[in-house]
């Protein structure tokens, strides 16, 4: 059950804004593709195209060599693509189990009497969340009353449960504690081992680097770089995610603030970042760029 | 078993067993049930004829047709939309049917089928307009309301020179559909009450026990999120609009067979009664929350107050005062419920 998702010269515009410009990349099964980039770079736009939320304005997406045009996320789900959206796509007023199965409800019985298999659904949610280390006290609890991390875990558990061939995660670890973030990283590796194609979006290089096989850097709607893990060190990745120059500016600002307020902590923080940036600049000599995205 | 429960308690000491009472309290229809009991108690005390078979029949009779509509409108509201044309659709389907069969001489069943098809069409029209234009359904269906009202009055006057189509009772084959829609099978109790109970039970089952019901909550709670997880949002909303129009047709048939005539003014202004009954029953105006049983109880409260005021010997004008007070109380309760469900953390 392998899958290959080819994104070919895809663009997306929102009025005057170009959210994604001539983007191309190949996502293979058994691999974790990390999409990295600043806020507003177009990462979520990319995953929304892949999940069928909206079609691209130009270019095409191919799954296993066949051009697909998802009219709705339902089409993508049918292809076995499970997605954790950045906004989680949860309905606060609905219960945990109803949210988990919304759109893909388990039923029993024949047509006029076909009805929800509620007991099974509730048990499954409790089990799946339990696997993530989250104890659901009552599957009837409304999602609006869950904590931010619990809600995010629920969205991840749902995507993992329904994503049979591909798993797309848009900043899934943003609200998570260290333990749950670790669980999510393990899930990603497990999904990859099962032969799923995984797309992982994060702002945290310490999360991206250990699990990623393939890194696509987005900058202002365009591909800045497309690397295999072998071509990239963690330091280099960190530098690219932060943008070396921007960091130097930050150091200056922090130093200025430190002298103004006389805060020792701020000065120390500025020094720390300065050291790191200098370290990164030294590494720049060993930079391999690979602009040939298939 | 004891080991297991001990383990869960140890696993999370915040584990709180919710009592039956607490569960009941969190149901959307809970407030309306308390209200219904209060109203029933009050009027049984005020008027001794209230709790007689005749008194109850008089309460249930208007409650039934209102209830069928309130349940449909309630489901649509849970799905996040309004239908202000629901009231005039009762009159429009009725006059259309009466004109076709009593005036044009069409077979009674054929006339019924044609007016039913018209109801389905109007439901689809409302749904498509709302989905395509992305205008609020409040505005779109307000437009439909006046279009249907205008066309109905205009056409009926043009054809019959009056606003009432009579003579349905003389149409061949009247008796059997009369039995289905308007007879009194048990004493003074109308068959409409049976329809009301069946439709409420069916709506409750669909809402709570089927995929479609889950979709209704989803599209009303957050249509974009629901779409993102694979709910066919357009289909769900379309079906709900059709369900409301078809319910209006059903009530239109009930009225026509009972009176053996149809008036164009039937149902005018009732669209708000449907919405109010649904809100009293715990349906949120903003969608995503509510129940079919609640809407039915809301309609029952309506019927009780209306009949209770008459039996208490008061002027019927007081009805509206009651209505306003009840609506405000219900809306306040709903707001608290919503806040609790969305924000409060256990
Ligand atoms: N529906 C929309 N309408 C208008 N503009 C949009 C819409 N969606 C995204 N954009 C714009 O497209 C650009 C890319 O947005 P996108 O959400 O893809 O960024 P992102 O890389 O996911 O950022 P972040 O890291 O903050 O999540 C932004 O400038 C955003 O304002
Ligand atoms: Mg984003």
XYZ file of C-alpha atoms and ligand atoms in Angstrom:
672
model
C 0.000 0.000 0.000
C 2.455 2.622 -1.120
C 1.494 6.044 -2.269
C 3.234 8.856 -3.998
C 1.818 12.342 -3.995
C 3.250 14.643 -6.633
C 2.554 18.331 -6.358
C 3.286 19.905 -9.723
C 3.624 23.690 -10.186
C 0.721 24.442 -7.907
C -0.355 28.033 -7.273
C -3.098 29.511 -5.147
C -4.248 33.113 -4.957
C -6.605 34.809 -2.547
C -7.567 38.013 -4.311
C -4.361 40.017 -4.519
C -2.479 37.686 -2.186
C -0.470 34.852 -3.687
C -0.489 32.235 -0.962
C 1.362 29.583 -2.959
C 3.404 30.236 -6.087
C 4.471 27.495 -8.494
C 5.040 24.949 -5.742
C 6.390 21.530 -6.648
C 7.387 18.629 -4.430
C 7.119 14.872 -4.230
C 5.868 13.165 -1.109
C 6.590 9.438 -0.908
C 5.164 6.750 1.294
C 7.443 5.580 4.051
C 8.845 9.082 4.318
C 8.227 12.086 6.489
C 8.212 15.314 4.514
C 8.602 18.375 6.680
C 7.306 21.655 5.306
C 8.978 24.550 7.026
C 8.663 28.285 6.717
C 7.727 31.567 8.350
C 4.239 32.566 9.360
C 2.206 33.253 6.235
C 4.646 31.411 3.957
C 1.835 29.273 2.555
C 2.210 26.005 4.456
C -1.416 25.698 5.479
C -2.508 26.668 1.986
C -0.504 23.740 0.625
C -1.990 21.209 3.013
C -5.506 22.524 2.379
C -5.009 21.847 -1.321
C -3.766 18.336 -0.559
C -6.706 17.723 1.791
C -9.303 18.909 -0.706
C -10.421 22.015 1.193
C -9.967 23.983 -2.014
C -8.513 23.150 -5.430
C -5.348 24.863 -6.700
C -5.741 27.770 -9.131
C -2.926 26.429 -11.312
C -0.945 23.232 -11.474
C -2.012 19.761 -10.479
C -1.730 17.143 -7.794
C -1.101 13.521 -8.746
C -1.647 10.558 -6.482
C 0.165 7.453 -7.727
C 0.684 9.117 -11.071
C -3.001 9.845 -11.588
C -4.181 13.417 -11.605
C -6.646 14.076 -8.795
C -8.987 16.977 -8.357
C -10.548 16.837 -4.920
C -13.858 18.672 -4.899
C -14.116 18.412 -1.128
C -12.193 16.962 1.817
C -14.537 13.979 1.603
C -12.817 13.006 -1.659
C -9.390 13.218 -0.036
C -10.550 11.143 2.919
C -11.800 8.470 0.531
C -8.258 8.302 -0.862
C -7.040 7.622 2.672
C -5.609 11.069 3.351
C -6.059 12.052 6.988
C -5.400 15.630 8.044
C -4.852 17.517 11.269
C -5.792 21.089 10.418
C -4.081 23.991 12.096
C -7.469 25.141 13.429
C -8.209 21.474 14.300
C -11.656 21.438 12.608
C -13.463 20.548 15.812
C -17.027 21.449 16.714
C -16.991 22.812 20.297
C -20.641 22.061 21.043
C -20.363 18.425 19.964
C -19.175 15.607 22.166
C -15.749 14.018 21.935
C -16.976 10.840 20.239
C -19.270 12.684 17.809
C -16.390 14.927 16.764
C -14.021 12.021 16.328
C -16.333 10.229 13.902
C -17.962 13.279 12.280
C -18.155 12.658 8.540
C -17.138 8.986 8.859
C -19.650 7.596 11.319
C -19.617 3.880 12.155
C -23.042 2.387 11.495
C -24.795 -0.933 11.807
C -27.995 -2.346 10.362
C -29.528 -2.144 6.901
C -30.636 0.965 5.131
C -33.884 2.281 6.540
C -32.798 1.259 10.042
C -29.096 1.948 9.699
C -27.953 3.672 12.837
C -24.845 4.785 14.663
C -22.859 2.209 16.548
C -22.525 4.541 19.510
C -21.151 2.153 22.124
C -18.394 1.002 19.803
C -17.645 4.583 18.768
C -17.331 5.776 22.360
C -15.093 2.865 23.311
C -12.881 3.444 20.258
C -12.370 7.107 21.123
C -11.445 6.298 24.700
C -9.004 3.618 23.437
C -7.412 5.769 20.749
C -6.934 8.674 23.140
C -5.630 6.290 25.764
C -2.919 5.206 23.324
C -1.799 8.837 23.222
C -1.650 8.909 26.987
C -4.789 10.969 27.395
C -7.487 9.652 29.644
C -10.933 10.631 28.401
C -13.192 10.641 31.420
C -16.419 10.840 29.474
C -16.697 10.482 25.674
C -19.905 12.549 25.949
C -17.870 15.533 27.158
C -18.165 18.493 24.814
C -15.021 19.307 22.878
C -15.319 22.989 23.833
C -14.582 21.993 27.412
C -11.392 20.050 26.596
C -8.015 21.638 27.220
C -6.148 22.964 24.184
C -3.719 20.052 24.204
C -6.460 17.472 24.667
C -8.318 18.943 21.714
C -5.191 18.847 19.568
C -4.532 15.262 20.597
C -8.089 14.363 19.644
C -7.578 15.857 16.171
C -4.330 13.903 15.787
C -5.870 10.652 17.003
C -8.673 11.172 14.470
C -6.334 11.808 11.545
C -4.143 8.848 12.449
C -7.226 6.662 12.755
C -8.680 7.622 9.375
C -5.513 8.334 7.399
C -4.906 4.981 5.761
C -2.375 6.072 3.147
C -1.258 9.576 3.958
C -1.126 11.658 7.099
C -0.932 15.443 7.004
C -0.241 17.348 10.195
C -0.339 21.144 10.311
C 1.525 22.253 13.436
C 0.184 19.374 15.497
C 2.523 19.897 18.425
C 1.876 23.625 18.931
C -0.264 23.227 22.063
C 1.245 20.039 23.403
C 3.297 19.349 26.481
C 6.663 17.601 26.216
C 5.180 14.155 26.830
C 2.340 14.436 24.301
C 4.622 16.057 21.726
C 6.865 13.032 22.123
C 3.880 10.764 21.554
C 3.016 12.638 18.371
C 6.575 12.311 17.069
C 6.413 8.588 17.794
C 3.095 8.396 15.935
C 4.688 10.076 12.953
C 7.531 7.581 12.894
C 5.112 4.687 13.335
C 2.912 5.924 10.484
C 5.977 6.198 8.287
C 7.017 2.642 9.165
C 3.536 1.429 8.258
C 4.206 2.857 4.807
C 2.182 6.051 5.035
C 3.269 9.242 3.392
C 3.551 11.827 6.149
C 3.563 15.592 5.732
C 4.578 17.343 8.897
C 4.423 21.093 9.382
C 6.090 22.606 12.404
C 7.993 25.661 13.570
C 10.114 23.582 15.894
C 13.334 22.270 14.263
C 13.883 19.984 17.247
C 10.666 18.235 16.300
C 11.209 18.310 12.540
C 14.816 17.156 12.350
C 14.663 13.850 14.237
C 11.631 12.511 12.335
C 12.000 14.163 8.923
C 13.466 12.454 5.850
C 12.823 15.263 3.452
C 12.573 18.983 4.094
C 10.832 21.587 1.958
C 11.454 25.179 2.912
C 8.792 27.697 1.926
C 9.459 31.385 1.788
C 6.852 33.936 0.741
C 4.766 31.379 -1.160
C 7.769 29.894 -3.015
C 10.021 26.918 -2.543
C 13.285 28.125 -1.021
C 14.884 24.747 -0.776
C 14.201 21.033 -1.019
C 16.597 18.841 0.932
C 17.129 15.242 1.905
C 18.056 14.744 5.511
C 21.578 13.626 4.506
C 22.201 17.051 3.003
C 21.249 18.914 6.121
C 22.464 19.341 9.684
C 20.206 20.404 12.560
C 22.123 23.660 12.868
C 21.693 24.427 9.204
C 17.999 23.625 9.439
C 17.623 25.897 12.446
C 19.337 28.690 10.674
C 17.164 28.377 7.604
C 14.003 28.241 9.677
C 14.943 31.322 11.605
C 16.682 33.247 8.825
C 20.221 34.161 9.960
C 19.861 37.900 9.417
C 16.637 38.181 11.299
C 18.351 36.601 14.273
C 21.177 39.160 14.218
C 18.537 41.863 14.345
C 16.928 40.147 17.286
C 20.269 40.081 19.109
C 20.715 43.807 18.579
C 17.235 44.540 19.817
C 17.686 42.381 22.871
C 21.052 43.978 23.687
C 19.572 47.433 23.386
C 16.656 46.463 25.605
C 19.094 44.953 28.112
C 21.135 48.158 28.390
C 17.983 50.242 28.691
C 16.416 48.190 31.446
C 19.577 46.805 33.018
C 18.091 43.292 32.976
C 20.871 40.726 33.284
C 18.665 37.938 31.916
C 18.039 39.772 28.668
C 21.720 40.395 28.131
C 22.449 36.716 28.739
C 19.743 35.704 26.250
C 21.201 38.047 23.639
C 24.631 36.540 24.164
C 23.275 33.031 23.832
C 21.577 33.766 20.531
C 24.672 35.620 19.288
C 26.834 32.578 19.950
C 24.401 30.366 18.140
C 24.200 32.654 15.121
C 27.981 32.815 14.896
C 28.115 29.051 15.077
C 25.599 28.841 12.260
C 27.521 31.282 10.070
C 30.615 29.144 10.392
C 28.602 26.181 9.176
C 27.438 27.982 6.087
C 30.503 26.909 4.124
C 29.243 23.319 4.154
C 25.911 24.235 2.635
C 24.518 21.980 -0.077
C 21.542 23.404 -1.862
C 19.299 21.255 -3.919
C 16.951 23.365 -5.988
C 15.980 20.538 -8.306
C 12.635 19.595 -6.832
C 11.191 16.780 -8.873
C -14.725 -5.471 38.101
C -13.943 -3.807 41.398
C -10.294 -3.912 40.459
C -10.996 -2.218 37.196
C -13.031 0.616 38.674
C -10.417 1.083 41.364
C -7.788 1.377 38.647
C -9.711 4.056 36.761
C -10.264 6.047 39.922
C -6.600 5.797 40.730
C -5.742 6.700 37.137
C -7.386 10.070 37.438
C -8.710 11.235 40.731
C -10.654 14.016 39.032
C -12.829 11.237 37.676
C -16.318 12.251 38.678
C -19.271 10.025 38.169
C -21.989 12.166 36.693
C -25.275 11.503 38.357
C -28.427 10.780 36.396
C -29.726 14.177 37.464
C -26.654 15.963 36.147
C -26.992 14.182 32.822
C -30.645 15.182 32.557
C -29.664 18.743 33.377
C -27.259 18.863 30.457
C -29.918 17.824 27.928
C -31.081 20.655 25.653
C -34.763 19.956 26.320
C -34.438 19.985 30.101
C -35.479 23.619 30.530
C -38.564 23.188 28.367
C -39.616 20.090 30.298
C -39.497 22.035 33.564
C -41.407 24.867 31.867
C -44.047 22.463 30.547
C -44.610 20.976 34.012
C -44.855 24.460 35.517
C -47.371 25.615 32.909
C -49.399 22.415 33.284
C -49.497 22.753 37.076
C -50.415 26.401 36.896
C -53.356 26.001 34.527
C -54.644 22.804 36.176
C -54.874 24.916 39.320
C -56.429 27.915 37.560
C -59.030 26.016 35.522
C -60.560 22.690 36.603
C -61.607 21.872 33.021
C -57.968 21.940 31.918
C -57.115 18.377 32.952
C -60.219 16.775 31.432
C -60.195 14.725 28.240
C -61.817 17.604 26.396
C -59.385 20.117 27.835
C -56.381 17.978 26.871
C -57.726 17.342 23.398
C -58.049 21.089 22.964
C -54.456 21.553 24.105
C -53.023 18.796 21.942
C -54.920 19.776 18.812
C -53.134 23.070 18.064
C -49.920 21.721 19.619
C -49.780 18.870 17.117
C -49.636 20.837 13.876
C -47.444 23.496 15.479
C -45.253 20.713 16.876
C -44.733 19.014 13.520
C -43.486 22.326 12.150
C -41.478 23.254 15.248
C -39.591 19.950 15.119
C -38.720 20.462 11.442
C -37.744 24.100 11.962
C -35.823 23.035 15.077
C -33.734 20.541 13.106
C -33.048 23.192 10.477
C -31.993 25.588 13.241
C -29.654 22.979 14.720
C -28.270 22.760 11.173
C -27.582 26.496 11.379
C -30.332 27.899 9.141
C -33.764 29.521 9.313
C -36.808 29.139 7.114
C -39.184 32.069 7.365
C -41.228 30.764 4.442
C -42.351 27.743 6.499
C -45.528 29.481 7.684
C -46.879 30.618 4.327
C -45.898 27.283 2.796
C -48.629 25.678 4.927
C -51.209 27.919 3.272
C -49.650 27.759 -0.188
C -49.508 23.950 -0.406
C -53.061 23.793 0.948
C -54.561 26.233 -1.566
C -52.567 24.698 -4.381
C -53.936 21.265 -3.539
C -57.487 22.598 -3.125
C -57.336 24.523 -6.412
C -56.027 21.495 -8.291
C -58.576 19.051 -7.006
C -61.716 21.071 -6.099
C -61.387 23.706 -8.782
C -59.532 22.029 -11.673
C -61.038 18.608 -10.956
C -57.780 16.699 -10.731
C -57.661 13.327 -8.973
C -57.264 13.956 -5.247
C -54.075 11.876 -4.945
C -52.533 13.466 -8.006
C -53.270 16.916 -6.602
C -51.626 15.864 -3.363
C -48.562 14.583 -5.217
C -48.246 17.780 -7.256
C -48.467 20.016 -4.185
C -45.925 17.768 -2.463
C -43.587 18.134 -5.438
C -44.063 21.890 -5.203
C -43.052 21.772 -1.521
C -39.916 19.776 -2.355
C -39.082 22.296 -5.073
C -39.444 25.276 -2.737
C -37.258 23.522 -0.165
C -34.589 22.927 -2.810
C -34.925 26.531 -3.984
C -34.406 27.886 -0.458
C -31.451 25.585 0.064
C -29.755 26.341 -3.251
C -30.222 30.081 -2.816
C -28.715 30.016 0.663
C -25.807 27.797 -0.403
C -25.051 29.565 -3.664
C -25.447 33.192 -2.601
C -24.034 32.636 0.903
C -26.586 35.176 2.083
C -28.084 34.559 5.522
C -31.041 32.170 5.258
C -33.026 34.667 7.296
C -32.965 37.070 4.337
C -33.284 34.512 1.556
C -36.328 32.814 3.079
C -37.872 36.178 3.951
C -37.784 36.801 0.208
C -39.357 33.390 -0.422
C -42.024 34.165 2.175
C -43.237 37.244 0.339
C -42.874 35.713 -3.108
C -45.013 32.739 -2.130
C -47.520 34.838 -0.228
C -47.901 37.244 -3.130
C -48.163 34.542 -5.767
C -50.578 32.526 -3.665
C -52.994 35.359 -2.928
C -52.722 36.729 -6.452
C -53.304 33.418 -8.221
C -56.082 32.256 -5.914
C -57.947 35.530 -6.332
C -57.429 35.384 -10.083
C -58.866 31.880 -10.332
C -61.630 31.899 -7.699
C -62.240 35.621 -7.082
C -61.936 34.879 -3.364
C -59.124 33.993 -0.979
C -60.709 30.747 0.170
C -60.947 27.582 -1.910
C -63.868 25.501 -0.686
C -65.630 22.353 -1.848
C -62.759 19.967 -1.126
C -65.216 17.800 0.839
C -67.188 17.036 -2.325
C -64.209 15.768 -4.274
C -64.378 12.004 -4.988
C -62.045 9.976 -2.789
C -62.095 12.525 0.055
C -62.846 10.026 2.818
C -59.675 7.964 2.882
C -57.144 10.817 2.986
C -59.447 12.507 5.506
C -58.935 9.481 7.761
C -55.168 9.758 7.370
C -54.849 13.494 7.908
C -57.743 14.762 9.986
C -59.942 12.109 11.599
C -60.695 11.732 15.302
C -59.784 8.091 15.895
C -60.131 8.258 19.708
C -62.847 10.471 21.154
C -61.984 14.110 20.654
C -58.318 13.429 19.983
C -57.245 14.077 16.423
C -54.996 11.824 14.372
C -52.666 14.825 13.986
C -51.449 14.052 17.512
C -50.278 10.633 16.314
C -48.484 12.279 13.382
C -46.853 14.713 15.789
C -45.587 11.960 18.071
C -44.366 9.832 15.147
C -42.603 12.756 13.455
C -40.956 13.806 16.727
C -39.792 10.269 17.429
C -38.468 9.913 13.906
C -36.654 13.261 14.035
C -35.142 12.361 17.397
C -33.909 9.049 16.064
C -32.414 10.655 12.965
C -30.771 13.412 14.989
C -29.221 11.251 17.681
C -28.802 7.844 16.107
C -27.843 8.316 12.452
C -24.918 9.732 10.491
C -27.190 12.369 9.014
C -28.079 13.551 12.505
C -24.409 13.863 13.349
C -23.945 15.929 10.186
C -26.797 18.243 11.248
C -24.995 19.060 14.496
C -21.747 19.436 12.560
C -22.949 21.834 9.863
C -24.776 23.938 12.452
C -21.849 24.009 14.866
C -19.200 24.975 12.312
C -19.918 24.374 8.634
C -16.287 24.901 7.573
C -14.922 22.478 10.141
C -17.619 19.945 9.282
C -16.698 20.169 5.601
C -13.016 19.753 6.448
C -13.663 16.394 8.083
C -15.774 15.119 5.208
C -19.367 16.106 5.981
C -21.405 16.796 2.817
C -22.507 20.210 4.052
C -24.580 21.250 1.034
C -26.478 17.958 0.944
C -27.247 18.143 4.658
C -28.595 21.678 4.478
C -30.605 21.002 1.322
C -32.294 18.001 2.922
C -33.175 20.055 5.991
C -34.811 22.791 3.897
C -36.763 20.135 1.984
C -37.814 18.505 5.263
C -39.245 21.812 6.494
C -41.203 22.462 3.269
C -42.519 18.904 3.192
C -43.636 19.267 6.812
C -45.476 22.435 5.805
C -47.194 20.423 3.069
C -48.175 17.759 5.611
C -49.712 20.359 7.922
C -51.331 22.008 4.897
C -53.051 18.711 4.048
C -54.167 18.294 7.674
C -55.771 21.726 7.688
C -57.423 21.306 4.294
C -58.972 17.936 5.060
C -60.203 19.064 8.443
C -61.908 22.201 7.109
C -62.655 20.778 3.636
C -61.342 24.108 2.361
C -58.110 26.066 2.144
C -57.430 29.712 2.904
C -54.474 31.689 1.570
C -54.060 33.370 4.942
C -53.261 30.085 6.717
C -49.851 30.097 8.352
C -49.098 33.787 7.866
C -47.042 34.945 10.845
C -46.681 31.404 12.153
C -43.061 31.131 11.006
C -42.085 32.918 14.214
C -44.224 30.609 16.331
C -42.261 27.652 14.921
C -38.972 29.317 15.730
C -40.125 30.374 19.201
C -41.324 26.845 20.003
C -37.953 25.464 18.890
C -36.075 28.040 20.984
C -38.242 27.303 24.038
C -37.349 23.672 23.404
C -33.643 24.448 23.674
C -32.575 24.899 20.037
C -29.873 27.541 19.756
C -30.568 30.437 17.388
C -26.928 30.214 16.347
C -27.165 26.516 15.456
C -25.324 23.368 16.456
C -27.360 22.566 19.526
C -30.894 21.512 20.367
C -33.310 18.631 20.256
C -36.415 17.477 18.417
C -38.193 16.479 21.629
C -37.466 19.945 22.993
C -39.101 21.599 19.996
C -42.127 19.326 20.438
C -42.352 20.277 24.109
C -42.052 23.936 23.097
C -45.105 23.454 20.881
C -46.923 21.730 23.742
C -46.243 24.710 26.017
C -47.700 26.927 23.297
C -50.867 24.837 23.151
C -51.227 24.690 26.928
C -50.850 28.423 27.396
C -53.243 29.238 24.577
C -55.921 26.853 25.860
C -55.212 27.571 29.520
C -55.817 31.269 29.069
C -59.168 30.596 27.434
C -60.214 28.110 30.134
C -59.122 30.476 32.884
C -61.557 32.975 31.464
C -58.917 35.534 30.603
C -58.747 37.627 27.501
C -56.710 35.848 24.832
C -54.578 38.961 24.426
C -52.638 37.835 27.499
C -51.290 34.985 25.415
C -48.705 37.207 23.829
C -47.464 38.471 27.181
C -46.956 34.879 28.250
C -45.254 34.074 24.983
C -42.823 36.971 25.253
C -41.882 36.117 28.829
C -41.362 32.449 27.993
C -39.259 33.240 24.972
C -36.980 35.521 26.980
C -36.555 32.980 29.763
C -35.818 30.220 27.261
C -33.317 32.350 25.356
C -31.541 33.202 28.618
C -31.353 29.556 29.663
C -30.029 28.632 26.230
C -27.335 31.258 26.450
C -26.164 29.944 29.802
C -26.184 26.394 28.457
C -24.132 27.408 25.466
C -21.595 29.288 27.556
C -21.251 26.275 29.814
C -20.806 23.893 26.916
C -18.335 26.048 25.042
C -16.206 27.664 27.678
C -16.634 26.210 31.123
C -14.002 23.634 31.976
C -14.813 20.702 34.161
N -8.823 32.224 2.892
C -7.873 33.157 2.706
N -8.205 34.368 2.217
C -7.259 35.310 2.035
N -5.973 35.142 2.273
C -5.559 33.960 2.741
C -6.501 32.908 2.998
N -5.818 31.847 3.462
C -4.525 32.219 3.516
N -4.370 33.488 3.090
C -3.093 34.203 2.989
O -2.181 33.367 2.342
C -0.911 33.453 2.955
C -0.425 32.084 3.348
O -1.231 31.614 4.419
P -0.996 30.217 5.123
O -2.099 30.038 6.092
O -0.826 29.184 4.095
O 0.363 30.454 5.897
P 1.189 29.463 6.851
O 2.489 29.213 6.201
O 0.365 28.289 7.185
O 1.420 30.365 8.145
P 1.433 29.950 9.692
O 2.793 29.459 10.009
O 1.174 31.251 10.389
O 0.366 28.968 9.923
C -1.051 34.430 4.098
O -0.554 35.667 3.687
C -2.526 34.511 4.343
O -2.890 35.780 4.786
Mg -0.467 27.601 8.860
